[in-house]
Amino acid sequence: MTKIHTLGYPRIGAQRELKFALEACWRGETDIAALEACGAGLRATNWQRQQHAGLACVAVGDFSFYDLMLDHARMFGATPARFGALSKGLDAVFALARGTPSQPALDMTKWFDTNYHYLVPEIDADTPFRLDASALLAAMREAQALGHAAKPVLIGPLSFLYLSRSATPGRGLLARAAELAECYANLLAELARLGVAWVQIDEPILALELPADWLAAFAPVYAQLAAQGPKRLLATYFDSVSAHADTILNLPIDGLHLDLVRAPSQVQAFLPRLPRHWVLSAGIVDGRNVWRCDLDAALAVLQPLHARLGDRLWLAPSCSLLHVPLTLQQETRLDAELHSWLAFADEKLAELAVLARALDQGTDAVATELAAARAALQSREASSRVRVSAVRERVAAIRPEMARRASPYAQRAKAQRQRFQLPVLPTTTIGSFPQTPAIRALRAAWKRRELGELAYLGSVREAIADAIARQESLGLDVLVHGEAERNDMVEFFADKLCGFAFTEHAWVQSYGSRCVKPPLIFGDVWRPEPMTVDTARYAQSLTAKPVKGMLTGPVTTLQWSFVRNDLPRDAVLKQLALAIRAEVLDLEAAGIGIIQIDEPAFREGLPLKESAWLDALDAAVQAFGLAAGGVADATQIHTHMCYSEFNAVLPAIAAMDADVITIETSRSNMALLDAFAEFEYPNEIGPGVYDIHSPRVPSVDEMLHLLERACEVVPVARLWVNPDCGLKTRGWPETEAALVAMVRAAQVMRTRFAARANARLVEAVSAGGFGEMAGDAVAADIA
């Protein structure tokens, strides 16, 4: 019989139970025991759903109260010394994830090209690895007690090290591989004592173009794991690993998982040489997107494999189902046609079951299911909702000059300084302010039609006026309207664009308790009317200070949506860019002088292999240029990027030619800014001076330290002062306290630079340098 399994399962619960339990615990409304009880209930439910779907074994170890990389760091004792002594429980996990009064949290970045964030372990050169697998072993016992055959899921030792960060400058982590492998070997031995038959070891870094020394490390590390323990299924995903076939095929493992959705042809590099005792796990159903599987196409791939391998062929999603919503059964408001095009996690497991029955019993045994899948695909292909001729014509009419500003940055900067008259080190925020319970209740009542349109808009205006007044009181220089009317930075705009659809309960985890509900791009995208102009115009009417127009960029909208798979992504990206361009021009015409086009996902969607980056980067740069390129010199374009590795794509970021870029830098102590300085990034930069993903309020001195670091590498005339990201997840007390400190830090820095400039001026005048000479002295100090 063909076995089906999954590499991982959504863990937040059908009603986001994990999110609410976490947040109640953090607020002190419940205790750790209640949170752990919620986790146990979710695990039991998840395993029951997997068993009901016909899986040969349930996944154990894929559940986390915050993040699996963080869990592995705790399991192997890789806790940074800067946190001091920590307990063994969840309090320690949350201290690392969210920070403490004295220490900022671990850095956070994206898991490959997904929208999931992981915590980056910090590993000191002299920190010994020590195994404490009590949490994983307890989960295994839970599953066994419930009668489940269980397959533990581990992040592999080399992927764990590669994705971590050395806390000791100049000391690489690969040298720690043998020591860590010993911990993994001991863990496998403990799992064997529990009667575990198979263990899944994820090594997603094999989809990268790995340095030679890291690739060479696989043989000795996996030799250490081969001495004892369960059979080992090496799991790879997100791209082809065929370039590393020689290395993989010589590893002492018992099975291999391949992503046959992203890279179906890679199986040919392995199949002729597959060891006789190995199983091949075919990742045949898309674990990254929500569209229904083409079962006929999948069977065309699987049938030759099944003929050759028989029961040694296992079926699975392409990757963990963490990246898709739990179940389509809750989506009662989607129209029947669109509903038929979709498959969430549970539906994907059902698709695997159909494929397995077709292989084992023949296609006649699943004729009804195959016919339903064909009908859904044919409906989607023929639907008039999918293709809009006018949109295709606008994309075809794009000219290269549309993606460029009319003048170079230096000329634009003069016009903008004359227009806005901002001080040195201008202060601003990234866009959103706290989404209070009152604001969320207001939006919910409006959506339920319990609140009329005029009453809702009036309440939103009250929230905007409050946000403007608070910013005026804080002394910020460039203001925002606070985004009270926005539930999510992508969903808000998608709701106003044609070509998108929305769900009620299709939540996925982004990080910790943060969940997002990505919209579905099912058809050609276009903007029927202005989306933000009235709100921006109203906010600007309340203050003499500039108020930023706030938009989400085309790359981020694409990356943070479930994107149609029947049109090239580049074509969808151009459609989105033209829609945002129309909004930018309308904002400018309404008198909004500063427009922020957020692109936090600019780096995320790149191919995993660096050799394939060029075309993707060109498409992303062109899309941003199309969105921003039509405005006048005196209109200042901002963008924002956060929680991704940008060093390698700095030329492309510079080619975007935003007047101001704000970036996340506080958790890394401005390390990213060093790369911008080394590259000699030519435009203005706002390095984040405090971490908004942690509830702690940093001191003025902490922010001054970061600003001093920033001033060492970037001319002060091109520096802005701002938080790392938007403030929607924070409360007003901590937000205002942090912004008071931020504004104060900026004022202190201005005073210091003014004193230096005055000293230079006195020196120049004393030396007989009047007029232009003295002015040059002051300018040099500022620059």
JSON list of N, CA, C and O in Angstrom, two decimals, residues 2 4 260-261 264 282-285 293-308 313 315 350-371 373-374 377:
[
{"chain": "A", "resi": 2, "resn": "THR", "atom": "N", "xyz": [0.48, 2.22, -0.78]},
{"chain": "A", "resi": 2, "resn": "THR", "atom": "CA", "xyz": [1.21, 3.48, -0.83]},
{"chain": "A", "resi": 2, "resn": "THR", "atom": "C", "xyz": [0.92, 4.29, 0.42]},
{"chain": "A", "resi": 2, "resn": "THR", "atom": "O", "xyz": [-0.24, 4.56, 0.76]},
{"chain": "A", "resi": 4, "resn": "ILE", "atom": "N", "xyz": [0.87, 7.60, 2.82]},
{"chain": "A", "resi": 4, "resn": "ILE", "atom": "CA", "xyz": [0.83, 9.07, 2.75]},
{"chain": "A", "resi": 4, "resn": "ILE", "atom": "C", "xyz": [1.22, 9.61, 4.12]},
{"chain": "A", "resi": 4, "resn": "ILE", "atom": "O", "xyz": [0.94, 9.01, 5.16]},
{"chain": "A", "resi": 260, "resn": "LEU", "atom": "N", "xyz": [8.28, 17.90, -5.57]},
{"chain": "A", "resi": 260, "resn": "LEU", "atom": "CA", "xyz": [7.97, 17.69, -6.98]},
{"chain": "A", "resi": 260, "resn": "LEU", "atom": "C", "xyz": [6.92, 18.67, -7.49]},
{"chain": "A", "resi": 260, "resn": "LEU", "atom": "O", "xyz": [6.45, 18.53, -8.63]},
{"chain": "A", "resi": 261, "resn": "VAL", "atom": "N", "xyz": [6.60, 19.67, -6.68]},
{"chain": "A", "resi": 261, "resn": "VAL", "atom": "CA", "xyz": [5.76, 20.78, -7.13]},
{"chain": "A", "resi": 261, "resn": "VAL", "atom": "C", "xyz": [6.65, 21.89, -7.65]},
{"chain": "A", "resi": 261, "resn": "VAL", "atom": "O", "xyz": [6.49, 22.36, -8.78]},
{"chain": "A", "resi": 264, "resn": "PRO", "atom": "N", "xyz": [9.65, 19.40, -10.36]},
{"chain": "A", "resi": 264, "resn": "PRO", "atom": "CA", "xyz": [9.26, 18.02, -10.67]},
{"chain": "A", "resi": 264, "resn": "PRO", "atom": "C", "xyz": [10.33, 17.21, -11.39]},
{"chain": "A", "resi": 264, "resn": "PRO", "atom": "O", "xyz": [10.41, 16.00, -11.22]},
{"chain": "A", "resi": 282, "resn": "ALA", "atom": "N", "xyz": [7.41, 11.53, -2.36]},
{"chain": "A", "resi": 282, "resn": "ALA", "atom": "CA", "xyz": [7.14, 12.46, -3.45]},
{"chain": "A", "resi": 282, "resn": "ALA", "atom": "C", "xyz": [6.24, 13.59, -2.94]},
{"chain": "A", "resi": 282, "resn": "ALA", "atom": "O", "xyz": [5.08, 13.37, -2.59]},
{"chain": "A", "resi": 283, "resn": "GLY", "atom": "N", "xyz": [6.80, 14.79, -2.89]},
{"chain": "A", "resi": 283, "resn": "GLY", "atom": "CA", "xyz": [6.02, 15.97, -2.50]},
{"chain": "A", "resi": 283, "resn": "GLY", "atom": "C", "xyz": [5.21, 16.45, -3.68]},
{"chain": "A", "resi": 283, "resn": "GLY", "atom": "O", "xyz": [5.62, 17.35, -4.42]},
{"chain": "A", "resi": 284, "resn": "ILE", "atom": "N", "xyz": [4.04, 15.87, -3.87]},
{"chain": "A", "resi": 284, "resn": "ILE", "atom": "CA", "xyz": [3.28, 16.00, -5.11]},
{"chain": "A", "resi": 284, "resn": "ILE", "atom": "C", "xyz": [2.13, 16.99, -5.02]},
{"chain": "A", "resi": 284, "resn": "ILE", "atom": "O", "xyz": [1.61, 17.45, -6.03]},
{"chain": "A", "resi": 285, "resn": "VAL", "atom": "N", "xyz": [1.72, 17.34, -3.80]},
{"chain": "A", "resi": 285, "resn": "VAL", "atom": "CA", "xyz": [0.63, 18.30, -3.59]},
{"chain": "A", "resi": 285, "resn": "VAL", "atom": "C", "xyz": [1.24, 19.58, -3.02]},
{"chain": "A", "resi": 285, "resn": "VAL", "atom": "O", "xyz": [2.07, 19.52, -2.10]},
{"chain": "A", "resi": 293, "resn": "CYS", "atom": "N", "xyz": [-5.22, 20.61, -6.55]},
{"chain": "A", "resi": 293, "resn": "CYS", "atom": "CA", "xyz": [-4.22, 19.85, -7.30]},
{"chain": "A", "resi": 293, "resn": "CYS", "atom": "C", "xyz": [-4.83, 19.33, -8.61]},
{"chain": "A", "resi": 293, "resn": "CYS", "atom": "O", "xyz": [-5.98, 18.88, -8.65]},
{"chain": "A", "resi": 294, "resn": "ASP", "atom": "N", "xyz": [-4.06, 19.38, -9.66]},
{"chain": "A", "resi": 294, "resn": "ASP", "atom": "CA", "xyz": [-4.42, 18.73, -10.91]},
{"chain": "A", "resi": 294, "resn": "ASP", "atom": "C", "xyz": [-4.08, 17.25, -10.74]},
{"chain": "A", "resi": 294, "resn": "ASP", "atom": "O", "xyz": [-2.94, 16.82, -10.93]},
{"chain": "A", "resi": 295, "resn": "LEU", "atom": "N", "xyz": [-5.05, 16.48, -10.33]},
{"chain": "A", "resi": 295, "resn": "LEU", "atom": "CA", "xyz": [-4.79, 15.08, -9.98]},
{"chain": "A", "resi": 295, "resn": "LEU", "atom": "C", "xyz": [-4.33, 14.25, -11.18]},
{"chain": "A", "resi": 295, "resn": "LEU", "atom": "O", "xyz": [-3.50, 13.34, -11.03]},
{"chain": "A", "resi": 296, "resn": "ASP", "atom": "N", "xyz": [-4.84, 14.57, -12.35]},
{"chain": "A", "resi": 296, "resn": "ASP", "atom": "CA", "xyz": [-4.39, 13.84, -13.54]},
{"chain": "A", "resi": 296, "resn": "ASP", "atom": "C", "xyz": [-2.91, 14.09, -13.81]},
{"chain": "A", "resi": 296, "resn": "ASP", "atom": "O", "xyz": [-2.15, 13.15, -14.12]},
{"chain": "A", "resi": 297, "resn": "ALA", "atom": "N", "xyz": [-2.50, 15.35, -13.70]},
{"chain": "A", "resi": 297, "resn": "ALA", "atom": "CA", "xyz": [-1.09, 15.68, -13.91]},
{"chain": "A", "resi": 297, "resn": "ALA", "atom": "C", "xyz": [-0.22, 15.02, -12.84]},
{"chain": "A", "resi": 297, "resn": "ALA", "atom": "O", "xyz": [0.89, 14.53, -13.12]},
{"chain": "A", "resi": 298, "resn": "ALA", "atom": "N", "xyz": [-0.71, 15.02, -11.60]},
{"chain": "A", "resi": 298, "resn": "ALA", "atom": "CA", "xyz": [0.05, 14.39, -10.52]},
{"chain": "A", "resi": 298, "resn": "ALA", "atom": "C", "xyz": [0.20, 12.89, -10.77]},
{"chain": "A", "resi": 298, "resn": "ALA", "atom": "O", "xyz": [1.29, 12.32, -10.58]},
{"chain": "A", "resi": 299, "resn": "LEU", "atom": "N", "xyz": [-0.87, 12.25, -11.21]},
{"chain": "A", "resi": 299, "resn": "LEU", "atom": "CA", "xyz": [-0.77, 10.81, -11.49]},
{"chain": "A", "resi": 299, "resn": "LEU", "atom": "C", "xyz": [0.19, 10.51, -12.64]},
{"chain": "A", "resi": 299, "resn": "LEU", "atom": "O", "xyz": [0.88, 9.48, -12.62]},
{"chain": "A", "resi": 300, "resn": "ALA", "atom": "N", "xyz": [0.25, 11.41, -13.60]},
{"chain": "A", "resi": 300, "resn": "ALA", "atom": "CA", "xyz": [1.20, 11.21, -14.70]},
{"chain": "A", "resi": 300, "resn": "ALA", "atom": "C", "xyz": [2.64, 11.19, -14.20]},
{"chain": "A", "resi": 300, "resn": "ALA", "atom": "O", "xyz": [3.50, 10.49, -14.76]},
{"chain": "A", "resi": 301, "resn": "VAL", "atom": "N", "xyz": [2.91, 11.96, -13.14]},
{"chain": "A", "resi": 301, "resn": "VAL", "atom": "CA", "xyz": [4.24, 11.95, -12.53]},
{"chain": "A", "resi": 301, "resn": "VAL", "atom": "C", "xyz": [4.43, 10.71, -11.66]},
{"chain": "A", "resi": 301, "resn": "VAL", "atom": "O", "xyz": [5.49, 10.06, -11.67]},
{"chain": "A", "resi": 302, "resn": "LEU", "atom": "N", "xyz": [3.40, 10.35, -10.92]},
{"chain": "A", "resi": 302, "resn": "LEU", "atom": "CA", "xyz": [3.54, 9.31, -9.91]},
{"chain": "A", "resi": 302, "resn": "LEU", "atom": "C", "xyz": [3.50, 7.89, -10.47]},
{"chain": "A", "resi": 302, "resn": "LEU", "atom": "O", "xyz": [4.16, 6.99, -9.93]},
{"chain": "A", "resi": 303, "resn": "GLN", "atom": "N", "xyz": [2.74, 7.66, -11.50]},
{"chain": "A", "resi": 303, "resn": "GLN", "atom": "CA", "xyz": [2.56, 6.28, -11.96]},
{"chain": "A", "resi": 303, "resn": "GLN", "atom": "C", "xyz": [3.87, 5.61, -12.38]},
{"chain": "A", "resi": 303, "resn": "GLN", "atom": "O", "xyz": [4.12, 4.45, -12.00]},
{"chain": "A", "resi": 304, "resn": "PRO", "atom": "N", "xyz": [4.76, 6.29, -13.13]},
{"chain": "A", "resi": 304, "resn": "PRO", "atom": "CA", "xyz": [6.05, 5.64, -13.42]},
{"chain": "A", "resi": 304, "resn": "PRO", "atom": "C", "xyz": [6.88, 5.39, -12.16]},
{"chain": "A", "resi": 304, "resn": "PRO", "atom": "O", "xyz": [7.59, 4.37, -12.08]},
{"chain": "A", "resi": 305, "resn": "LEU", "atom": "N", "xyz": [6.80, 6.29, -11.20]},
{"chain": "A", "resi": 305, "resn": "LEU", "atom": "CA", "xyz": [7.54, 6.09, -9.95]},
{"chain": "A", "resi": 305, "resn": "LEU", "atom": "C", "xyz": [6.99, 4.89, -9.20]},
{"chain": "A", "resi": 305, "resn": "LEU", "atom": "O", "xyz": [7.74, 4.07, -8.65]},
{"chain": "A", "resi": 306, "resn": "HIS", "atom": "N", "xyz": [5.65, 4.78, -9.17]},
{"chain": "A", "resi": 306, "resn": "HIS", "atom": "CA", "xyz": [5.03, 3.67, -8.46]},
{"chain": "A", "resi": 306, "resn": "HIS", "atom": "C", "xyz": [5.35, 2.34, -9.14]},
{"chain": "A", "resi": 306, "resn": "HIS", "atom": "O", "xyz": [5.58, 1.32, -8.46]},
{"chain": "A", "resi": 307, "resn": "ALA", "atom": "N", "xyz": [5.38, 2.36, -10.45]},
{"chain": "A", "resi": 307, "resn": "ALA", "atom": "CA", "xyz": [5.70, 1.12, -11.17]},
{"chain": "A", "resi": 307, "resn": "ALA", "atom": "C", "xyz": [7.11, 0.65, -10.84]},
{"chain": "A", "resi": 307, "resn": "ALA", "atom": "O", "xyz": [7.37, -0.56, -10.80]},
{"chain": "A", "resi": 308, "resn": "ARG", "atom": "N", "xyz": [7.98, 1.56, -10.58]},
{"chain": "A", "resi": 308, "resn": "ARG", "atom": "CA", "xyz": [9.38, 1.21, -10.30]},
{"chain": "A", "resi": 308, "resn": "ARG", "atom": "C", "xyz": [9.61, 0.92, -8.82]},
{"chain": "A", "resi": 308, "resn": "ARG", "atom": "O", "xyz": [10.38, 0.02, -8.47]},
{"chain": "A", "resi": 313, "resn": "LEU", "atom": "N", "xyz": [7.37, 3.98, -2.54]},
{"chain": "A", "resi": 313, "resn": "LEU", "atom": "CA", "xyz": [6.94, 5.34, -2.89]},
{"chain": "A", "resi": 313, "resn": "LEU", "atom": "C", "xyz": [5.95, 5.82, -1.84]},
{"chain": "A", "resi": 313, "resn": "LEU", "atom": "O", "xyz": [4.91, 5.20, -1.61]},
{"chain": "A", "resi": 315, "resn": "LEU", "atom": "N", "xyz": [3.75, 9.32, -0.48]},
{"chain": "A", "resi": 315, "resn": "LEU", "atom": "CA", "xyz": [3.19, 10.57, -0.99]},
{"chain": "A", "resi": 315, "resn": "LEU", "atom": "C", "xyz": [3.05, 11.58, 0.14]},
{"chain": "A", "resi": 315, "resn": "LEU", "atom": "O", "xyz": [2.69, 11.22, 1.27]},
{"chain": "A", "resi": 350, "resn": "ALA", "atom": "N", "xyz": [-6.56, 15.00, 1.77]},
{"chain": "A", "resi": 350, "resn": "ALA", "atom": "CA", "xyz": [-7.56, 14.19, 1.06]},
{"chain": "A", "resi": 350, "resn": "ALA", "atom": "C", "xyz": [-7.12, 13.93, -0.37]},
{"chain": "A", "resi": 350, "resn": "ALA", "atom": "O", "xyz": [-7.34, 12.83, -0.92]},
{"chain": "A", "resi": 351, "resn": "GLU", "atom": "N", "xyz": [-6.50, 14.91, -1.00]},
{"chain": "A", "resi": 351, "resn": "GLU", "atom": "CA", "xyz": [-5.99, 14.71, -2.36]},
{"chain": "A", "resi": 351, "resn": "GLU", "atom": "C", "xyz": [-4.91, 13.63, -2.37]},
{"chain": "A", "resi": 351, "resn": "GLU", "atom": "O", "xyz": [-4.85, 12.79, -3.30]},
{"chain": "A", "resi": 352, "resn": "LEU", "atom": "N", "xyz": [-4.05, 13.62, -1.36]},
{"chain": "A", "resi": 352, "resn": "LEU", "atom": "CA", "xyz": [-3.03, 12.57, -1.27]},
{"chain": "A", "resi": 352, "resn": "LEU", "atom": "C", "xyz": [-3.68, 11.20, -1.16]},
{"chain": "A", "resi": 352, "resn": "LEU", "atom": "O", "xyz": [-3.21, 10.22, -1.77]},
{"chain": "A", "resi": 353, "resn": "ALA", "atom": "N", "xyz": [-4.74, 11.13, -0.38]},
{"chain": "A", "resi": 353, "resn": "ALA", "atom": "CA", "xyz": [-5.42, 9.84, -0.22]},
{"chain": "A", "resi": 353, "resn": "ALA", "atom": "C", "xyz": [-6.01, 9.36, -1.54]},
{"chain": "A", "resi": 353, "resn": "ALA", "atom": "O", "xyz": [-5.95, 8.16, -1.87]},
{"chain": "A", "resi": 354, "resn": "VAL", "atom": "N", "xyz": [-6.56, 10.28, -2.33]},
{"chain": "A", "resi": 354, "resn": "VAL", "atom": "CA", "xyz": [-7.10, 9.91, -3.65]},
{"chain": "A", "resi": 354, "resn": "VAL", "atom": "C", "xyz": [-5.97, 9.40, -4.54]},
{"chain": "A", "resi": 354, "resn": "VAL", "atom": "O", "xyz": [-6.11, 8.38, -5.24]},
{"chain": "A", "resi": 355, "resn": "LEU", "atom": "N", "xyz": [-4.85, 10.10, -4.55]},
{"chain": "A", "resi": 355, "resn": "LEU", "atom": "CA", "xyz": [-3.72, 9.69, -5.39]},
{"chain": "A", "resi": 355, "resn": "LEU", "atom": "C", "xyz": [-3.21, 8.32, -4.97]},
{"chain": "A", "resi": 355, "resn": "LEU", "atom": "O", "xyz": [-2.89, 7.47, -5.83]},
{"chain": "A", "resi": 356, "resn": "ALA", "atom": "N", "xyz": [-3.12, 8.08, -3.67]},
{"chain": "A", "resi": 356, "resn": "ALA", "atom": "CA", "xyz": [-2.65, 6.77, -3.20]},
{"chain": "A", "resi": 356, "resn": "ALA", "atom": "C", "xyz": [-3.60, 5.66, -3.63]},
{"chain": "A", "resi": 356, "resn": "ALA", "atom": "O", "xyz": [-3.17, 4.58, -4.08]},
{"chain": "A", "resi": 357, "resn": "ARG", "atom": "N", "xyz": [-4.91, 5.88, -3.51]},
{"chain": "A", "resi": 357, "resn": "ARG", "atom": "CA", "xyz": [-5.88, 4.87, -3.94]},
{"chain": "A", "resi": 357, "resn": "ARG", "atom": "C", "xyz": [-5.79, 4.64, -5.44]},
{"chain": "A", "resi": 357, "resn": "ARG", "atom": "O", "xyz": [-5.89, 3.49, -5.92]},
{"chain": "A", "resi": 358, "resn": "ALA", "atom": "N", "xyz": [-5.57, 5.70, -6.21]},
{"chain": "A", "resi": 358, "resn": "ALA", "atom": "CA", "xyz": [-5.45, 5.54, -7.66]},
{"chain": "A", "resi": 358, "resn": "ALA", "atom": "C", "xyz": [-4.24, 4.69, -8.01]},
{"chain": "A", "resi": 358, "resn": "ALA", "atom": "O", "xyz": [-4.30, 3.84, -8.93]},
{"chain": "A", "resi": 359, "resn": "LEU", "atom": "N", "xyz": [-3.14, 4.87, -7.29]},
{"chain": "A", "resi": 359, "resn": "LEU", "atom": "CA", "xyz": [-1.94, 4.08, -7.56]},
{"chain": "A", "resi": 359, "resn": "LEU", "atom": "C", "xyz": [-2.14, 2.62, -7.15]},
{"chain": "A", "resi": 359, "resn": "LEU", "atom": "O", "xyz": [-1.69, 1.70, -7.86]},
{"chain": "A", "resi": 360, "resn": "ASP", "atom": "N", "xyz": [-2.79, 2.40, -6.02]},
{"chain": "A", "resi": 360, "resn": "ASP", "atom": "CA", "xyz": [-2.92, 1.05, -5.49]},
{"chain": "A", "resi": 360, "resn": "ASP", "atom": "C", "xyz": [-4.06, 0.26, -6.13]},
{"chain": "A", "resi": 360, "resn": "ASP", "atom": "O", "xyz": [-3.95, -0.96, -6.33]},
{"chain": "A", "resi": 361, "resn": "GLN", "atom": "N", "xyz": [-5.17, 0.93, -6.46]},
{"chain": "A", "resi": 361, "resn": "GLN", "atom": "CA", "xyz": [-6.38, 0.24, -6.91]},
{"chain": "A", "resi": 361, "resn": "GLN", "atom": "C", "xyz": [-6.77, 0.57, -8.34]},
{"chain": "A", "resi": 361, "resn": "GLN", "atom": "O", "xyz": [-7.73, 0.00, -8.87]},
{"chain": "A", "resi": 362, "resn": "GLY", "atom": "N", "xyz": [-6.07, 1.53, -8.95]},
{"chain": "A", "resi": 362, "resn": "GLY", "atom": "CA", "xyz": [-6.42, 1.94, -10.31]},
{"chain": "A", "resi": 362, "resn": "GLY", "atom": "C", "xyz": [-7.32, 3.17, -10.29]},
{"chain": "A", "resi": 362, "resn": "GLY", "atom": "O", "xyz": [-8.01, 3.45, -9.31]},
{"chain": "A", "resi": 363, "resn": "THR", "atom": "N", "xyz": [-7.33, 3.91, -11.39]},
{"chain": "A", "resi": 363, "resn": "THR", "atom": "CA", "xyz": [-8.08, 5.17, -11.44]},
{"chain": "A", "resi": 363, "resn": "THR", "atom": "C", "xyz": [-9.59, 4.96, -11.37]},
{"chain": "A", "resi": 363, "resn": "THR", "atom": "O", "xyz": [-10.32, 5.86, -10.96]},
{"chain": "A", "resi": 364, "resn": "ASP", "atom": "N", "xyz": [-10.08, 3.78, -11.74]},
{"chain": "A", "resi": 364, "resn": "ASP", "atom": "CA", "xyz": [-11.53, 3.55, -11.66]},
{"chain": "A", "resi": 364, "resn": "ASP", "atom": "C", "xyz": [-12.02, 3.63, -10.21]},
{"chain": "A", "resi": 364, "resn": "ASP", "atom": "O", "xyz": [-13.17, 3.98, -9.97]},
{"chain": "A", "resi": 365, "resn": "ALA", "atom": "N", "xyz": [-11.13, 3.31, -9.29]},
{"chain": "A", "resi": 365, "resn": "ALA", "atom": "CA", "xyz": [-11.53, 3.32, -7.87]},
{"chain": "A", "resi": 365, "resn": "ALA", "atom": "C", "xyz": [-11.78, 4.72, -7.35]},
{"chain": "A", "resi": 365, "resn": "ALA", "atom": "O", "xyz": [-12.46, 4.89, -6.32]},
{"chain": "A", "resi": 366, "resn": "VAL", "atom": "N", "xyz": [-11.24, 5.71, -8.05]},
{"chain": "A", "resi": 366, "resn": "VAL", "atom": "CA", "xyz": [-11.41, 7.11, -7.61]},
{"chain": "A", "resi": 366, "resn": "VAL", "atom": "C", "xyz": [-11.96, 7.95, -8.77]},
{"chain": "A", "resi": 366, "resn": "VAL", "atom": "O", "xyz": [-11.68, 9.14, -8.88]},
{"chain": "A", "resi": 367, "resn": "ALA", "atom": "N", "xyz": [-12.74, 7.34, -9.62]},
{"chain": "A", "resi": 367, "resn": "ALA", "atom": "CA", "xyz": [-13.25, 8.04, -10.81]},
{"chain": "A", "resi": 367, "resn": "ALA", "atom": "C", "xyz": [-14.07, 9.27, -10.43]},
{"chain": "A", "resi": 367, "resn": "ALA", "atom": "O", "xyz": [-13.97, 10.32, -11.09]},
{"chain": "A", "resi": 368, "resn": "THR", "atom": "N", "xyz": [-14.85, 9.17, -9.38]},
{"chain": "A", "resi": 368, "resn": "THR", "atom": "CA", "xyz": [-15.68, 10.31, -8.97]},
{"chain": "A", "resi": 368, "resn": "THR", "atom": "C", "xyz": [-14.81, 11.48, -8.53]},
{"chain": "A", "resi": 368, "resn": "THR", "atom": "O", "xyz": [-15.06, 12.64, -8.91]},
{"chain": "A", "resi": 369, "resn": "GLU", "atom": "N", "xyz": [-13.80, 11.20, -7.73]},
{"chain": "A", "resi": 369, "resn": "GLU", "atom": "CA", "xyz": [-12.91, 12.25, -7.24]},
{"chain": "A", "resi": 369, "resn": "GLU", "atom": "C", "xyz": [-12.11, 12.88, -8.39]},
{"chain": "A", "resi": 369, "resn": "GLU", "atom": "O", "xyz": [-11.92, 14.11, -8.42]},
{"chain": "A", "resi": 370, "resn": "LEU", "atom": "N", "xyz": [-11.65, 12.05, -9.31]},
{"chain": "A", "resi": 370, "resn": "LEU", "atom": "CA", "xyz": [-10.90, 12.59, -10.45]},
{"chain": "A", "resi": 370, "resn": "LEU", "atom": "C", "xyz": [-11.79, 13.46, -11.33]},
{"chain": "A", "resi": 370, "resn": "LEU", "atom": "O", "xyz": [-11.36, 14.52, -11.81]},
{"chain": "A", "resi": 371, "resn": "ALA", "atom": "N", "xyz": [-13.03, 13.06, -11.50]},
{"chain": "A", "resi": 371, "resn": "ALA", "atom": "CA", "xyz": [-13.95, 13.85, -12.31]},
{"chain": "A", "resi": 371, "resn": "ALA", "atom": "C", "xyz": [-14.23, 15.20, -11.66]},
{"chain": "A", "resi": 371, "resn": "ALA", "atom": "O", "xyz": [-14.31, 16.23, -12.35]},
{"chain": "A", "resi": 373, "resn": "ALA", "atom": "N", "xyz": [-12.23, 16.85, -9.68]},
{"chain": "A", "resi": 373, "resn": "ALA", "atom": "CA", "xyz": [-11.02, 17.68, -9.83]},
{"chain": "A", "resi": 373, "resn": "ALA", "atom": "C", "xyz": [-10.93, 18.25, -11.24]},
{"chain": "A", "resi": 373, "resn": "ALA", "atom": "O", "xyz": [-10.59, 19.43, -11.41]},
{"chain": "A", "resi": 374, "resn": "ARG", "atom": "N", "xyz": [-11.22, 17.44, -12.22]},
{"chain": "A", "resi": 374, "resn": "ARG", "atom": "CA", "xyz": [-11.18, 17.93, -13.62]},
{"chain": "A", "resi": 374, "resn": "ARG", "atom": "C", "xyz": [-12.21, 19.04, -13.83]},
{"chain": "A", "resi": 374, "resn": "ARG", "atom": "O", "xyz": [-11.92, 20.05, -14.47]},
{"chain": "A", "resi": 377, "resn": "LEU", "atom": "N", "xyz": [-10.95, 22.32, -12.37]},
{"chain": "A", "resi": 377, "resn": "LEU", "atom": "CA", "xyz": [-9.89, 22.93, -13.18]},
{"chain": "A", "resi": 377, "resn": "LEU", "atom": "C", "xyz": [-10.47, 23.53, -14.46]},
{"chain": "A", "resi": 377, "resn": "LEU", "atom": "O", "xyz": [-10.08, 24.62, -14.88]}
]
